[in-house]
PDB file of C-alpha atoms in Angstrom:
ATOM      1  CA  UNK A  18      -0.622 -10.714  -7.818  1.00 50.00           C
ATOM      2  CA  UNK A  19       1.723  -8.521  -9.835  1.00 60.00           C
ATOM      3  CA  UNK A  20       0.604  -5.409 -10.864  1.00 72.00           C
ATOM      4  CA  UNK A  21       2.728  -3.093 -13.279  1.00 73.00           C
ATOM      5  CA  UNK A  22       3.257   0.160 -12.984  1.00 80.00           C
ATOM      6  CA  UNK A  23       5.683   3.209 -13.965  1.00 86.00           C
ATOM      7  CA  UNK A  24       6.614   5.470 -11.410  1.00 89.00           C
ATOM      8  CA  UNK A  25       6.758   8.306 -14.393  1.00 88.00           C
ATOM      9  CA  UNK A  26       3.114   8.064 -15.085  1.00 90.00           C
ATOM     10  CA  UNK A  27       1.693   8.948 -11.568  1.00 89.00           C
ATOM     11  CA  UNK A  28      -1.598   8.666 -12.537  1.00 90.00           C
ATOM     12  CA  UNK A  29      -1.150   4.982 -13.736  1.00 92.00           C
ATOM     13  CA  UNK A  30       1.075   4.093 -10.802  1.00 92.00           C
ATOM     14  CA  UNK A  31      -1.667   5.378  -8.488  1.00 92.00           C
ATOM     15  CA  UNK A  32      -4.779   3.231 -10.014  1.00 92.00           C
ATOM     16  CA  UNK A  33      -2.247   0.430  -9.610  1.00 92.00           C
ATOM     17  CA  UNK A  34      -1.960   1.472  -5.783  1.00 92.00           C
ATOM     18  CA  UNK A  35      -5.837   1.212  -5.481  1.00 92.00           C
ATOM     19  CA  UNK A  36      -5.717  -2.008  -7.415  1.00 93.00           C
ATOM     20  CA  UNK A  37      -2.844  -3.607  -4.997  1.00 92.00           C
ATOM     21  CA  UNK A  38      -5.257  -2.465  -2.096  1.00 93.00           C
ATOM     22  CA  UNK A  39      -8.249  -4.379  -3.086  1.00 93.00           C
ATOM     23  CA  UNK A  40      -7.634  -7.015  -0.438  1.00 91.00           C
ATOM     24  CA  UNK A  41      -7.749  -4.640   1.983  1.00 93.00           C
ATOM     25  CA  UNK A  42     -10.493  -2.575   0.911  1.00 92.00           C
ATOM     26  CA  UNK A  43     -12.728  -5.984   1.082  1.00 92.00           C
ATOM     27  CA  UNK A  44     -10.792  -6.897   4.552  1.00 91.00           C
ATOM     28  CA  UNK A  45     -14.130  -7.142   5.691  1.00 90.00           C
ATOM     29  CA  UNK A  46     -16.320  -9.131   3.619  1.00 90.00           C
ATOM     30  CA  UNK A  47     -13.264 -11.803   2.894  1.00 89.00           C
ATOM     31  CA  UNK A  48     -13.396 -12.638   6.481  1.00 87.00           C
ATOM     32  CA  UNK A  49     -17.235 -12.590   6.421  1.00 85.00           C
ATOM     33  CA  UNK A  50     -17.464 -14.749   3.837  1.00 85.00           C
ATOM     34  CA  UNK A  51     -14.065 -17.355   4.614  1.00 84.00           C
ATOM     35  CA  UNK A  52     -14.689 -17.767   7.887  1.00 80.00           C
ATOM     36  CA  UNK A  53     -17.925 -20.046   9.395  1.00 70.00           C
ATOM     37  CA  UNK A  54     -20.211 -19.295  11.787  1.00 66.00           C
ATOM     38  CA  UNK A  55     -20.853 -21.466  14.743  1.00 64.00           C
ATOM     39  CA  UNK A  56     -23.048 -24.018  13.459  1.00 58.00           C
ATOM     40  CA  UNK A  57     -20.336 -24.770  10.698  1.00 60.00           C
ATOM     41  CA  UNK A  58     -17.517 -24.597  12.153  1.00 62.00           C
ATOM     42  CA  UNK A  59     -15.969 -27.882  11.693  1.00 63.00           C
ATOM     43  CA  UNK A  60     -16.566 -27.320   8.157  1.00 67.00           C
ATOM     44  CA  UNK A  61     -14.002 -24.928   7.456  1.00 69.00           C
ATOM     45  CA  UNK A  62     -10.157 -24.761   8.231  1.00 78.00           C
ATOM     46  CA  UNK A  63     -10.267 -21.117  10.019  1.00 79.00           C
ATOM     47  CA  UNK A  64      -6.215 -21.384  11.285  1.00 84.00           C
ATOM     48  CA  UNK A  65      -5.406 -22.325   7.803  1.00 86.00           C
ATOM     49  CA  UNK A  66      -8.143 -19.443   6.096  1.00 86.00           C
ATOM     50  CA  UNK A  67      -7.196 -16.804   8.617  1.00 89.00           C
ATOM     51  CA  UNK A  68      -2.675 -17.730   8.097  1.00 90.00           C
ATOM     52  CA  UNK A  69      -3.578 -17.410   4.304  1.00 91.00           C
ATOM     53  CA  UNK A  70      -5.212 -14.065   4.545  1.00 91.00           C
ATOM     54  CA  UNK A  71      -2.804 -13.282   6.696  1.00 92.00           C
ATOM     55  CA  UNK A  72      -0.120 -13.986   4.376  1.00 93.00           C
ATOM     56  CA  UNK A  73      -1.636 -12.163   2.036  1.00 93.00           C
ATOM     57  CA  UNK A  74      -1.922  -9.435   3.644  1.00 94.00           C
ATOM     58  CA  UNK A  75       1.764  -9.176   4.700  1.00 94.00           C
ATOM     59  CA  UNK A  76       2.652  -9.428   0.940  1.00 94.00           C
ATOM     60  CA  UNK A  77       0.465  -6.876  -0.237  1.00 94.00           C
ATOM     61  CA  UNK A  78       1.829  -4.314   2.500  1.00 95.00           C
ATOM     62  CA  UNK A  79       5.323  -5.128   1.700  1.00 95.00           C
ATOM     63  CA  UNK A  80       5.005  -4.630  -2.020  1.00 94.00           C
ATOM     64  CA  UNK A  81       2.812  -1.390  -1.833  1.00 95.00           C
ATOM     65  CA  UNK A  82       5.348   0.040   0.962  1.00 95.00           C
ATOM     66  CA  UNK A  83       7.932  -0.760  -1.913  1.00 94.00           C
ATOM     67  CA  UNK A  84       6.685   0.285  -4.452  1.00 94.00           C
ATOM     68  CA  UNK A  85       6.117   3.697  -3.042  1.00 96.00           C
ATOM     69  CA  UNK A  86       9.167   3.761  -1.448  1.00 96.00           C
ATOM     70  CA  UNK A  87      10.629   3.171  -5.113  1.00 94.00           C
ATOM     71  CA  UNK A  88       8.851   5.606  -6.567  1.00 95.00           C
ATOM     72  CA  UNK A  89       9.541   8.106  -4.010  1.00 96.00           C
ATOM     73  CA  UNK A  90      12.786   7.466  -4.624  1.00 96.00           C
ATOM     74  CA  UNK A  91      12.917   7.807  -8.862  1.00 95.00           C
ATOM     75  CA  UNK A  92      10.922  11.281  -8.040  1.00 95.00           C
ATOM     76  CA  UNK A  93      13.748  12.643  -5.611  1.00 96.00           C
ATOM     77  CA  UNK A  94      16.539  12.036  -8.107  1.00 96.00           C
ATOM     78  CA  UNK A  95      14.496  13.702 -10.541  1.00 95.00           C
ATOM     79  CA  UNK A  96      14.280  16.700  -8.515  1.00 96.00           C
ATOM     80  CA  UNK A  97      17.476  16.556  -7.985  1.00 96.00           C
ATOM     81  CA  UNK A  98      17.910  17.052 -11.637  1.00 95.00           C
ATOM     82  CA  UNK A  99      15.496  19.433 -12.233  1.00 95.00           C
ATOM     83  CA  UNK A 100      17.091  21.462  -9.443  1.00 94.00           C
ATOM     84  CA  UNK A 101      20.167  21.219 -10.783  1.00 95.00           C
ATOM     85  CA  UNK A 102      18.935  22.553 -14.026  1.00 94.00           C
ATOM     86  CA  UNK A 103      17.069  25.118 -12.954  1.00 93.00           C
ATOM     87  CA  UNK A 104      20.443  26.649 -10.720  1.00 92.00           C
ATOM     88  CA  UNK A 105      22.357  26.540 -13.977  1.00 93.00           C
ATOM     89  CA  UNK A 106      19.332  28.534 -15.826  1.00 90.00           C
ATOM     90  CA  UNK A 107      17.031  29.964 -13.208  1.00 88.00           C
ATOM     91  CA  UNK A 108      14.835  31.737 -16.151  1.00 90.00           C
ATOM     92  CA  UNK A 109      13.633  28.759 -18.003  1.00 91.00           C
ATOM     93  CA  UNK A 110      10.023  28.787 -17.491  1.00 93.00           C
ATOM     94  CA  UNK A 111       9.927  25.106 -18.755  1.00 94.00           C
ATOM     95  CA  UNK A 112      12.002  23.741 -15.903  1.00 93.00           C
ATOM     96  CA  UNK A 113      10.199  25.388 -13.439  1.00 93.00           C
ATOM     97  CA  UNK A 114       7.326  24.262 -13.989  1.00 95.00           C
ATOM     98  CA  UNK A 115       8.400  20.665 -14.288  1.00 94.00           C
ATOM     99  CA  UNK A 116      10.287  21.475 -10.995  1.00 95.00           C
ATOM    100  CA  UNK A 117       7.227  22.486  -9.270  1.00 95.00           C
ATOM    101  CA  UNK A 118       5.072  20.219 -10.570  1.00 94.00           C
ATOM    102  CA  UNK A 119       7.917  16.910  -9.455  1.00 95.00           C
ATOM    103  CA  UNK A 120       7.532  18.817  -6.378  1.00 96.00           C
ATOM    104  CA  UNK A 121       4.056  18.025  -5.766  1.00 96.00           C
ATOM    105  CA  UNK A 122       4.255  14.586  -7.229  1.00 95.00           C
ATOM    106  CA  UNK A 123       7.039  13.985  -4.349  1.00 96.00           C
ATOM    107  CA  UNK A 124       4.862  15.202  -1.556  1.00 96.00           C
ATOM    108  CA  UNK A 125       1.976  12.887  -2.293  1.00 95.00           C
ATOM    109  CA  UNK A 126       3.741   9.929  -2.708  1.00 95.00           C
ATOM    110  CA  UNK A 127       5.190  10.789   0.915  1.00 96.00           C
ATOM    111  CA  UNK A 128       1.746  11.360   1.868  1.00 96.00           C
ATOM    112  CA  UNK A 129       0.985   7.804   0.556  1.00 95.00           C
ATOM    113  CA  UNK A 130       3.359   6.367   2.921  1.00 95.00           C
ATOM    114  CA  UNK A 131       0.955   7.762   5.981  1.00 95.00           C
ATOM    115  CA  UNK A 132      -2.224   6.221   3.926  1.00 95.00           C
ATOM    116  CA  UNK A 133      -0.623   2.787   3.444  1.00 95.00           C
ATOM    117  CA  UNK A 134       0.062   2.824   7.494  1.00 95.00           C
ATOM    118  CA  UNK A 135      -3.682   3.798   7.930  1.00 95.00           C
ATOM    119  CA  UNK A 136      -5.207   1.031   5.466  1.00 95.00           C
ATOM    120  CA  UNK A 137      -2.612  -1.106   6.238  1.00 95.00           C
ATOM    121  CA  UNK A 138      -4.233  -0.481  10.550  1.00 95.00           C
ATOM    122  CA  UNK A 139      -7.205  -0.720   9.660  1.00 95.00           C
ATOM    123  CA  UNK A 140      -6.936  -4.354   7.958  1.00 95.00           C
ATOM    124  CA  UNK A 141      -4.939  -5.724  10.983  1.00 93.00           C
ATOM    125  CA  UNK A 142      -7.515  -4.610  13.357  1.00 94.00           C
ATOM    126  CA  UNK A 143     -10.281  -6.380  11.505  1.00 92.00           C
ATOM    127  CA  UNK A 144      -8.475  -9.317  10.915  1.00 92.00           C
ATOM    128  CA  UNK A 145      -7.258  -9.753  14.603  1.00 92.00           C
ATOM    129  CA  UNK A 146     -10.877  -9.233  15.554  1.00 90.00           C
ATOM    130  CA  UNK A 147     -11.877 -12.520  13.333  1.00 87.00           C
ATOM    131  CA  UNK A 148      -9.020 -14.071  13.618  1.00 88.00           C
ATOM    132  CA  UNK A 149      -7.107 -14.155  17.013  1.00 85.00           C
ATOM    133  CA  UNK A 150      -9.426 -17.101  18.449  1.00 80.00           C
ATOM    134  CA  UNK A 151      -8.428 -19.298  15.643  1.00 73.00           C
ATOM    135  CA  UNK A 152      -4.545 -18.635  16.539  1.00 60.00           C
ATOM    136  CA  UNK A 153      -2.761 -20.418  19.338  1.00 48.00           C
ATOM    137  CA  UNK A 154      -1.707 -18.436  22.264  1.00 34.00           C
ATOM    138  CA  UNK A 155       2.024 -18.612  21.641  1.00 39.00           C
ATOM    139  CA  UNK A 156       1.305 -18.241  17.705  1.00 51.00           C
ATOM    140  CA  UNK A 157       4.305 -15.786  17.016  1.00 45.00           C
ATOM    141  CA  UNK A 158       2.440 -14.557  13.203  1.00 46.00           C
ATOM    142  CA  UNK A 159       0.411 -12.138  15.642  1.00 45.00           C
TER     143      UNK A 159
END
């Protein structure tokens, strides 16, 4: 699922962040809910349910990681500019505040990096707790 967002409007790009993160917020009940209990287990393809949500889950990490990785990037040549431009006229009110403020911006979206490798943990653990007795020893996905 493609989700747009700008990395100028930080508020926007972060409600896309939480929307990107749904499958992992819901880790839980997905597996709940595609995988059977005993008594119907020959119903359901779990190796095939649990290599999908797998594969999922690999996308979504790779595309968040990305994205704020991009965005982290667009913010750090910005302060770059706005350092720039504050050097050359260190009294403009103006750019210091936008400096500061870019500032902040670029320390949360590094701080976003840590919460992507906690959420992104957290749904591995579940899932190999599901999942691993549907995988073949030598499966190399896991």
């Amino acid at each position: 699922m493609a989700i747009s967002y700008s990395c100028q409007d930080f508020l926007g790009f972060q409600e896309a962040l939480k929307k990107m993160r749904d499958i992992d917020d819901k880790i839980i009940y997905t597996l709940n809910t595609s995988l059977p209990t005993e008594s119907f287990k020959g119903q359901v393809n779990s190796e095939q349910t649990c290599r999908d949500l797998y594969d999922k889950l690999k996308v979504g990490h790779k595309q968040r990681e990305e994205a704020i990785r991009g965005c982290i990037m667009v913010s750090a040549d910005t302060l770059k500019t706005l350092r720039e431009q504050r050097e050359a006229n260190p009294d403009d009110v103006d750019v210091n505040k936008k400096f500061k403020s870019e500032q902040r911006k670029l320390r949360v979206l590094q701080s976003e990096l840590n919460v992507e490798d906690i959420v992104k943990d957290r749904s591995y653990k579940a899932f190999n707790e599901r999942c691993r007795v549907f995988f073949r020893a030598g499966d190399a996905a896991l």
